[in-house]
mmCIF file of C-alpha atoms in Angstrom:
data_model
loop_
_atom_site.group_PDB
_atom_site.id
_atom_site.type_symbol
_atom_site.label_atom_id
_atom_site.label_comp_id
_atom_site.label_asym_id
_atom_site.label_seq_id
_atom_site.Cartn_x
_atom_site.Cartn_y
_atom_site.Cartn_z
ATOM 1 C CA UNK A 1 8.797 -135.643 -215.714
ATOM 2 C CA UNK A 2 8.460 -139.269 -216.070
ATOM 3 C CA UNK A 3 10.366 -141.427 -213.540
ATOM 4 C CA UNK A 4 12.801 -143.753 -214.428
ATOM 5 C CA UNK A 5 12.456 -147.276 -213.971
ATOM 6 C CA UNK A 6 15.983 -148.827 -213.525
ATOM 7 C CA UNK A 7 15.098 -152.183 -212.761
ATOM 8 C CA UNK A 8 13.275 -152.699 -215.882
ATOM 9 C CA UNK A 9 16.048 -151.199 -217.706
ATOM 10 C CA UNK A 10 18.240 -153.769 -216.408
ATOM 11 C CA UNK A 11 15.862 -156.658 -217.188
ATOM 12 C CA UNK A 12 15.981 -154.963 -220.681
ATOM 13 C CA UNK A 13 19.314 -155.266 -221.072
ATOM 14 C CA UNK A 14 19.519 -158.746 -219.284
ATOM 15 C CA UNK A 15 16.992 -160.142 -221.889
ATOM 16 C CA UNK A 16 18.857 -158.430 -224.813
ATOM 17 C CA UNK A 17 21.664 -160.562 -224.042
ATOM 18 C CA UNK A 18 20.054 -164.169 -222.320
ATOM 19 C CA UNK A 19 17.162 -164.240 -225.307
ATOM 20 C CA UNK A 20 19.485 -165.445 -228.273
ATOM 21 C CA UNK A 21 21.684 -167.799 -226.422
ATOM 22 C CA UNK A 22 18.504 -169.362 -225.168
ATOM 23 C CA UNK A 23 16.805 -169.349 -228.622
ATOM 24 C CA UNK A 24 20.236 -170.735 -230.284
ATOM 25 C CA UNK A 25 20.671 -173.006 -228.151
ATOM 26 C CA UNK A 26 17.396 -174.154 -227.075
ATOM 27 C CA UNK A 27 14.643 -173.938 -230.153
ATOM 28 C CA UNK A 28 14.646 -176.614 -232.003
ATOM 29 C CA UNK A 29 11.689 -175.096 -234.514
ATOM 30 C CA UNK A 30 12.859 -175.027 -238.425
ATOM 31 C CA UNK A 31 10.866 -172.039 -238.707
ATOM 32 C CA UNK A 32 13.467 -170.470 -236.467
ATOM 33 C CA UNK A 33 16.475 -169.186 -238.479
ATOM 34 C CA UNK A 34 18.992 -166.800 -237.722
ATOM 35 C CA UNK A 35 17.850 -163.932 -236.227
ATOM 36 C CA UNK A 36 18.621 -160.917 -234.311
ATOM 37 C CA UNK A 37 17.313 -159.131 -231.334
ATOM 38 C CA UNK A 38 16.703 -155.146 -232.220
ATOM 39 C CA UNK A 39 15.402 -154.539 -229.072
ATOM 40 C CA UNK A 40 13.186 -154.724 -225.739
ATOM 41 C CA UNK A 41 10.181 -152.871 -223.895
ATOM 42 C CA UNK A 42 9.817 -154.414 -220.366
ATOM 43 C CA UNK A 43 6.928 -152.775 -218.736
ATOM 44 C CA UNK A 44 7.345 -150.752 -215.815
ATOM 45 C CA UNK A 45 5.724 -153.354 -213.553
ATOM 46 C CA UNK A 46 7.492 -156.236 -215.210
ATOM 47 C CA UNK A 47 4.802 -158.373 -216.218
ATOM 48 C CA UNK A 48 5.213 -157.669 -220.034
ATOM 49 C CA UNK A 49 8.169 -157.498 -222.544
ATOM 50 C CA UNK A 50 8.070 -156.945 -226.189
ATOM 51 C CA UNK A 51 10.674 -158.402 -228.048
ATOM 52 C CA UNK A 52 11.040 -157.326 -231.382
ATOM 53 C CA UNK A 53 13.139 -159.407 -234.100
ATOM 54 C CA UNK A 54 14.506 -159.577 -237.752
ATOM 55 C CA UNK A 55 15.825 -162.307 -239.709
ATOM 56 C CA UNK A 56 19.183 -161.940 -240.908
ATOM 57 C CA UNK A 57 19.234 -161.169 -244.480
ATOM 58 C CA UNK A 58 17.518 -164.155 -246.638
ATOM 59 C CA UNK A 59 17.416 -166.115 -243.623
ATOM 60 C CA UNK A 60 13.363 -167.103 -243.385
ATOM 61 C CA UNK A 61 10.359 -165.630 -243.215
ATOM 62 C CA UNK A 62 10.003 -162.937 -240.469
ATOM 63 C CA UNK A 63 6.515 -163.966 -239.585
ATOM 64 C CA UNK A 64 6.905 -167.326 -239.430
ATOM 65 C CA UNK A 65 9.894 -166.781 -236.922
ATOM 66 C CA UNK A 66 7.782 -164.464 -235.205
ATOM 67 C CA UNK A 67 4.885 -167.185 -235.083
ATOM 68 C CA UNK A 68 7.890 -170.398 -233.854
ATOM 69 C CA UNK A 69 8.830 -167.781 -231.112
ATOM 70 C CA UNK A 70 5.474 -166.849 -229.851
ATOM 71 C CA UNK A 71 4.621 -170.622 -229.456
ATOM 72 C CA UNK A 72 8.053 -171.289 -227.354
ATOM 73 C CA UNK A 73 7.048 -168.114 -225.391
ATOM 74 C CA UNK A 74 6.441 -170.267 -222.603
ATOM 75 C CA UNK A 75 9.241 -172.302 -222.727
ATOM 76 C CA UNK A 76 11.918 -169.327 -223.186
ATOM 77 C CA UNK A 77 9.696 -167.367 -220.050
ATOM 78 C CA UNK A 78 10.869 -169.885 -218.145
ATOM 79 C CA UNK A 79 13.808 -170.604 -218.900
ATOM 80 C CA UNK A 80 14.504 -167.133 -218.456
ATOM 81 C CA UNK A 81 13.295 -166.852 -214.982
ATOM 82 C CA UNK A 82 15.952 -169.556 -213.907
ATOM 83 C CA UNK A 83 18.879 -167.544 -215.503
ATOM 84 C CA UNK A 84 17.892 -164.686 -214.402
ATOM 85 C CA UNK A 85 16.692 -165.893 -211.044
ATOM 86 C CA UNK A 86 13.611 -163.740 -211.547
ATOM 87 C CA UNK A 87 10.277 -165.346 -209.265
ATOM 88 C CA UNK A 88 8.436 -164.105 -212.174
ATOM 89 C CA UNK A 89 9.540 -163.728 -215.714
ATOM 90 C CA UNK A 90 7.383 -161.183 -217.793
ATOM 91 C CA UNK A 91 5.471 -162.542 -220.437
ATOM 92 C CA UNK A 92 7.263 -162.599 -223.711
ATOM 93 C CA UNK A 93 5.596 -160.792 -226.479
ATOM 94 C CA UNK A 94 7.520 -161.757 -229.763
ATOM 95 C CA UNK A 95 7.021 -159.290 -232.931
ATOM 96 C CA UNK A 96 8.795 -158.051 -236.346
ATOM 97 C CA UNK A 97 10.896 -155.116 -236.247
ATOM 98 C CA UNK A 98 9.550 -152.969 -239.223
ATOM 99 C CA UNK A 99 12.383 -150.390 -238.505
ATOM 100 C CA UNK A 100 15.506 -151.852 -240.663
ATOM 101 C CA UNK A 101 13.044 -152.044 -243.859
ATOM 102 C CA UNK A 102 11.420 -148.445 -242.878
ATOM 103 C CA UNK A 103 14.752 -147.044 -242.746
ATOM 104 C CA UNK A 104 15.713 -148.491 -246.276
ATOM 105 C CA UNK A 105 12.923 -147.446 -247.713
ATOM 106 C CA UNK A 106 12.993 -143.341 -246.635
ATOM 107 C CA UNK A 107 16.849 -144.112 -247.868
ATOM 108 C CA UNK A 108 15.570 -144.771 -251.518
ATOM 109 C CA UNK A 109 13.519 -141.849 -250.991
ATOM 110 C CA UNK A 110 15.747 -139.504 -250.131
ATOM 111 C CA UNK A 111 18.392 -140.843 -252.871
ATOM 112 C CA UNK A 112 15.343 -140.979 -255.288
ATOM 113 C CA UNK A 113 14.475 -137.202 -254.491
ATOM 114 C CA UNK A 114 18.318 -135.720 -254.584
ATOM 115 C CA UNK A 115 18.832 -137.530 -258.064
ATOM 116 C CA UNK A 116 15.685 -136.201 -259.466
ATOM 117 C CA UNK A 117 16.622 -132.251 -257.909
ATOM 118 C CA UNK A 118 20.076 -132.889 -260.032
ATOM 119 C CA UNK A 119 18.370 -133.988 -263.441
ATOM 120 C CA UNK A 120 16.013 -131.125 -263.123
ATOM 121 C CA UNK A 121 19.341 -128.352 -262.196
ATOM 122 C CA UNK A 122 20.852 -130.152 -265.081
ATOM 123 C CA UNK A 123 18.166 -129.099 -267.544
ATOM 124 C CA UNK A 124 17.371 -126.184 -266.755
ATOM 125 C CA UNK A 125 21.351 -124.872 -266.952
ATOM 126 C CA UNK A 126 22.482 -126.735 -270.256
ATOM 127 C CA UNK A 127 24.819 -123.779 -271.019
ATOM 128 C CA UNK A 128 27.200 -124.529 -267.510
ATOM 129 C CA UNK A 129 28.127 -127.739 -268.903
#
């Protein structure tokens, strides 16, 4: 059984909550719109977090955010190591969160599969209707 790492679930959830106050408040990039933070993956010996992202709805270009964030990486480590009052900040690893758009797309799957099972019930009982 794997062993459970509460300290970098902490720094998880710390980051979760520090990362879009700091980018708010603190990026000044016009690639960065606004944005939300799905989630985070702090490595078990804290030298790595990935921080995945997605625009709000019609709100930019995910890659491009991704690409603003990724070149403040520095910036927002630091920053984040005097909020936190961390000695050393893992290294910020920005990327898109596929997930949301994954999701929608198995949804129009599913709804296209159901509504083609009821056309093809339909025709083959014309007499029940």
């Amino acid at each position: 059984m794997p062993r459970e790492f509460p300290r970098a679930r902490r720094i998880e959830e710390q980051l979760l909550r520090l990362l879009p106050e700091l980018i708010r408040r603190e990026i000044r990039d016009p690639r960065v719109g606004p944005l939300t933070i799905t989630a985070v993956e702090v490595a078990r010996d804290l030298s790595h977090a990935r921080v995945y992202v997605t625009p709000f709805a019609g709100a930019g270009d995910a890659v491009a955010i991704v690409a603003a964030l990724r070149s403040a990486a520095g910036f927002l480590r630091h920053a984040v190591r005097n909020q936190m009052g961390l000695k050393v900040a893992p290294e910020l690893d920005f990327r898109v969160d596929e997930s949301i758009e994954q999701g929608a797309r198995l949804t129009a799957l599913i709804d296209e599969a159901v509504a083609g099972d009821r056309r093809r019930t339909a025709a083959a009982d014309p007499a029940e209707e």
